[in-house]
Amino acid sequence: MAKTKSENLKDQIIDAAFEVIEENGIENLSMRDIARRLGVSHQAPYKHFQSRNHILAAVVARCFNNFADHLRARPKCDSPEEDLLNMGFSYLEFAQNSPLKYRLMFNTPLPPMNQHPDMLKESQIAFSLLKDRLDTMRMRELPNDVVDPIKHDALFIWSLLHGFTSLMQSDVMATVEWNAEDEQNSTTRMFKRLAAAIEP
């Protein structure tokens, strides 16, 4: 079904907000600037979003939606362990190809989750994809285990990938003389270590 003019404007507002953030930084995101870019009255965005934070939440929700779609589109294979590694490679690929979206999701203070349920829902979907994958696998048990090991194992994998990604996107690696070949080797080695950690 075709979108109405009103629905199109809502999408255009989100697109324009992302452009503002991309060009001028998140601190310069404003309702007035978005309206000016779209050639509409400064009140027009308020018909769809109560505030700047509501627009930012919609931008972040779309980023999480794009991220989840990218994880779903990973190459599929019969081995659960291989499929999980493919998910990890897809995670790094998204972070590398869409660095601003990645930063907005994981390295930017977000609007209050309890005030923006759509943003919360989209953020939970991506984490659920990882948990659902782990739930089909038999992993090595640990002593004194937690009540919900799947959730904690998912956090372990996410922490590993996020920490690695954040380091590689920062300038700090230059302080330890890390070159492109080291980065490639470290990526391969990280996944080998991850495979060893999750093997049955």
Protein backbone atom coordinates (compact mmCIF):
# COMPACT_ATOMS: atom_id res chain seq x y z
CA MET A 1 0.00 0.00 0.00
CA ALA A 2 1.36 3.41 -0.98
CA LYS A 3 2.37 5.76 1.78
CA THR A 4 0.35 8.88 2.39
CA LYS A 5 1.87 12.33 2.07
CA SER A 6 1.98 12.53 5.87
CA GLU A 7 3.82 9.22 6.18
CA ASN A 8 6.30 10.30 3.52
CA LEU A 9 7.03 13.49 5.44
CA LYS A 10 7.68 11.49 8.59
CA ASP A 11 10.26 9.36 6.74
CA GLN A 12 11.77 12.47 5.18
CA ILE A 13 12.18 14.02 8.62
CA ILE A 14 14.10 10.97 9.81
CA ASP A 15 16.27 11.05 6.67
CA ALA A 16 16.96 14.75 7.12
CA ALA A 17 17.82 14.27 10.80
CA PHE A 18 20.39 11.63 9.88
CA GLU A 19 21.90 14.01 7.31
CA VAL A 20 22.19 16.76 9.92
CA ILE A 21 23.93 14.41 12.33
CA GLU A 22 26.23 13.15 9.58
CA GLU A 23 27.22 16.64 8.44
CA ASN A 24 27.16 18.69 11.64
CA GLY A 25 27.18 16.25 14.58
CA ILE A 26 24.41 15.11 16.88
CA GLU A 27 24.75 18.19 19.10
CA ASN A 28 23.55 20.36 16.20
CA LEU A 29 20.39 18.39 15.49
CA SER A 30 17.38 20.71 15.70
CA MET A 31 13.76 20.70 14.57
CA ARG A 32 14.25 24.04 12.84
CA ASP A 33 17.23 22.86 10.78
CA ILE A 34 15.33 19.74 9.70
CA ALA A 35 12.35 21.86 8.60
CA ARG A 36 14.64 24.21 6.68
CA ARG A 37 16.26 21.28 4.83
CA LEU A 38 12.88 19.92 3.84
CA GLY A 39 11.47 23.29 2.84
CA VAL A 40 8.54 23.04 5.25
CA SER A 41 7.34 25.28 8.05
CA HIS A 42 9.27 25.03 11.31
CA GLN A 43 6.11 23.61 12.91
CA ALA A 44 5.71 20.76 10.41
CA PRO A 45 8.06 18.30 12.18
CA TYR A 46 6.03 18.71 15.38
CA LYS A 47 3.05 17.10 13.66
CA HIS A 48 4.99 13.82 13.73
CA PHE A 49 7.48 14.21 16.58
CA GLN A 50 6.99 15.85 19.95
CA SER A 51 10.60 16.92 20.32
CA ARG A 52 14.16 16.65 19.05
CA ASN A 53 14.62 13.59 21.27
CA HIS A 54 11.69 11.86 19.58
CA ILE A 55 13.32 12.41 16.17
CA LEU A 56 16.65 11.15 17.49
CA ALA A 57 14.92 8.06 18.90
CA ALA A 58 13.37 7.40 15.47
CA VAL A 59 16.78 7.75 13.80
CA VAL A 60 18.34 5.30 16.26
CA ALA A 61 15.40 2.89 15.87
CA ARG A 62 15.97 2.87 12.12
CA CYS A 63 19.69 2.21 12.67
CA PHE A 64 18.86 -0.79 14.86
CA ASN A 65 16.39 -1.99 12.23
CA ASN A 66 19.05 -1.74 9.50
CA PHE A 67 21.51 -3.54 11.79
CA ALA A 68 19.10 -6.41 12.48
CA ASP A 69 18.32 -6.74 8.75
CA HIS A 70 22.05 -6.94 8.02
CA LEU A 71 22.52 -9.70 10.60
CA ARG A 72 19.56 -11.61 9.15
CA ALA A 73 21.07 -11.36 5.66
CA ARG A 74 24.29 -13.13 6.70
CA PRO A 75 25.34 -16.19 4.68
CA LYS A 76 23.50 -19.20 6.10
CA CYS A 77 25.11 -22.55 6.81
CA ASP A 78 24.08 -25.81 8.47
CA SER A 79 26.61 -25.65 11.30
CA PRO A 80 25.28 -23.54 14.23
CA GLU A 81 28.82 -22.64 15.23
CA GLU A 82 29.69 -21.47 11.72
CA ASP A 83 26.44 -19.55 11.49
CA LEU A 84 27.24 -17.77 14.74
CA LEU A 85 30.67 -16.81 13.38
CA ASN A 86 29.00 -15.52 10.20
CA MET A 87 26.82 -13.37 12.43
CA GLY A 88 29.98 -12.02 14.04
CA PHE A 89 31.53 -11.21 10.68
CA SER A 90 28.29 -9.47 9.67
CA TYR A 91 28.45 -7.42 12.88
CA LEU A 92 31.96 -6.19 12.05
CA GLU A 93 30.99 -5.57 8.43
CA PHE A 94 28.07 -3.36 9.46
CA ALA A 95 30.26 -1.41 11.87
CA GLN A 96 32.88 -0.87 9.18
CA ASN A 97 30.47 0.06 6.38
CA SER A 98 28.06 2.14 8.50
CA PRO A 99 30.24 3.73 11.21
CA LEU A 100 27.83 6.57 11.99
CA LYS A 101 24.88 4.22 12.45
CA TYR A 102 27.07 2.04 14.66
CA ARG A 103 28.12 5.00 16.81
CA LEU A 104 24.53 6.20 17.15
CA MET A 105 23.45 2.77 18.39
CA PHE A 106 26.32 1.89 20.69
CA ASN A 107 28.52 4.91 21.42
CA THR A 108 26.03 7.76 21.83
CA PRO A 109 23.89 8.66 24.87
CA LEU A 110 20.39 7.59 23.86
CA PRO A 111 17.04 9.22 24.69
CA PRO A 112 15.35 7.60 27.72
CA MET A 113 14.28 4.10 26.68
CA ASN A 114 11.07 4.17 28.73
CA GLN A 115 9.88 7.22 26.78
CA HIS A 116 10.62 5.72 23.36
CA PRO A 117 9.25 2.16 23.18
CA ASP A 118 9.85 1.82 19.42
CA MET A 119 13.56 2.49 19.88
CA LEU A 120 13.66 -0.01 22.75
CA LYS A 121 11.88 -2.64 20.66
CA GLU A 122 14.28 -2.31 17.73
CA SER A 123 17.34 -2.44 19.98
CA GLN A 124 16.07 -5.63 21.61
CA ILE A 125 15.47 -7.35 18.27
CA ALA A 126 19.17 -7.35 17.34
CA PHE A 127 20.16 -8.80 20.72
CA SER A 128 17.39 -11.39 20.41
CA LEU A 129 18.85 -12.61 17.11
CA LEU A 130 22.07 -13.47 18.92
CA LYS A 131 20.25 -15.10 21.84
CA ASP A 132 18.06 -17.14 19.47
CA ARG A 133 21.15 -18.42 17.67
CA LEU A 134 22.82 -19.43 20.94
CA ASP A 135 19.64 -21.09 22.17
CA THR A 136 19.95 -23.73 19.43
CA MET A 137 23.54 -24.60 20.38
CA ARG A 138 24.99 -26.87 22.99
CA MET A 139 27.86 -24.99 24.59
CA ARG A 140 30.35 -26.00 27.20
CA GLU A 141 28.85 -25.63 30.68
CA LEU A 142 30.56 -23.54 33.31
CA PRO A 143 30.66 -24.24 37.05
CA ASN A 144 28.37 -22.17 39.29
CA ASP A 145 26.39 -21.17 36.24
CA VAL A 146 23.85 -18.35 36.10
CA VAL A 147 20.09 -18.74 35.83
CA ASP A 148 19.97 -17.50 32.23
CA PRO A 149 23.26 -18.60 30.60
CA ILE A 150 22.09 -17.75 27.06
CA LYS A 151 21.64 -14.08 27.94
CA HIS A 152 25.05 -13.91 29.59
CA ASP A 153 26.79 -15.78 26.76
CA ALA A 154 25.19 -13.36 24.30
CA LEU A 155 26.55 -10.45 26.35
CA PHE A 156 30.02 -12.06 26.33
CA ILE A 157 30.02 -12.30 22.52
CA TRP A 158 28.56 -8.82 22.08
CA SER A 159 31.15 -7.37 24.47
CA LEU A 160 33.97 -9.01 22.52
CA LEU A 161 32.75 -7.72 19.16
CA HIS A 162 31.88 -4.25 20.45
CA GLY A 163 35.18 -3.84 22.27
CA PHE A 164 37.15 -4.93 19.21
CA THR A 165 35.12 -2.67 16.91
CA SER A 166 35.44 0.36 19.20
CA LEU A 167 39.21 -0.07 19.42
CA MET A 168 39.61 -0.43 15.66
CA GLN A 169 37.51 2.69 15.04
CA SER A 170 39.53 4.77 17.49
CA ASP A 171 42.95 6.41 17.17
CA VAL A 172 44.32 4.54 20.15
CA MET A 173 45.59 1.59 18.07
CA ALA A 174 48.23 3.88 16.56
CA THR A 175 49.77 4.20 20.01
CA VAL A 176 50.64 0.48 19.95
CA GLU A 177 51.85 0.63 16.31
CA TRP A 178 48.95 -1.44 14.97
CA ASN A 179 48.95 -1.64 11.17
CA ALA A 180 46.47 -2.94 8.57
CA GLU A 181 48.04 -6.41 8.54
CA ASP A 182 47.84 -6.60 12.34
CA GLU A 183 44.17 -5.63 12.18
CA GLN A 184 43.40 -8.37 9.67
CA ASN A 185 45.32 -10.96 11.69
CA SER A 186 43.70 -9.85 14.94
CA THR A 187 40.24 -10.21 13.39
CA THR A 188 41.00 -13.76 12.32
CA ARG A 189 42.53 -14.62 15.67
CA MET A 190 39.63 -13.11 17.61
CA PHE A 191 37.18 -15.33 15.77
CA LYS A 192 39.37 -18.38 16.37
CA ARG A 193 39.37 -17.59 20.08
CA LEU A 194 35.61 -17.06 19.99
CA ALA A 195 35.14 -20.39 18.23
CA ALA A 196 37.24 -22.10 20.90
CA ALA A 197 35.18 -20.45 23.63
CA ILE A 198 31.81 -21.53 22.27
CA GLU A 199 32.63 -25.03 21.05
CA PRO A 200 30.56 -27.81 22.72
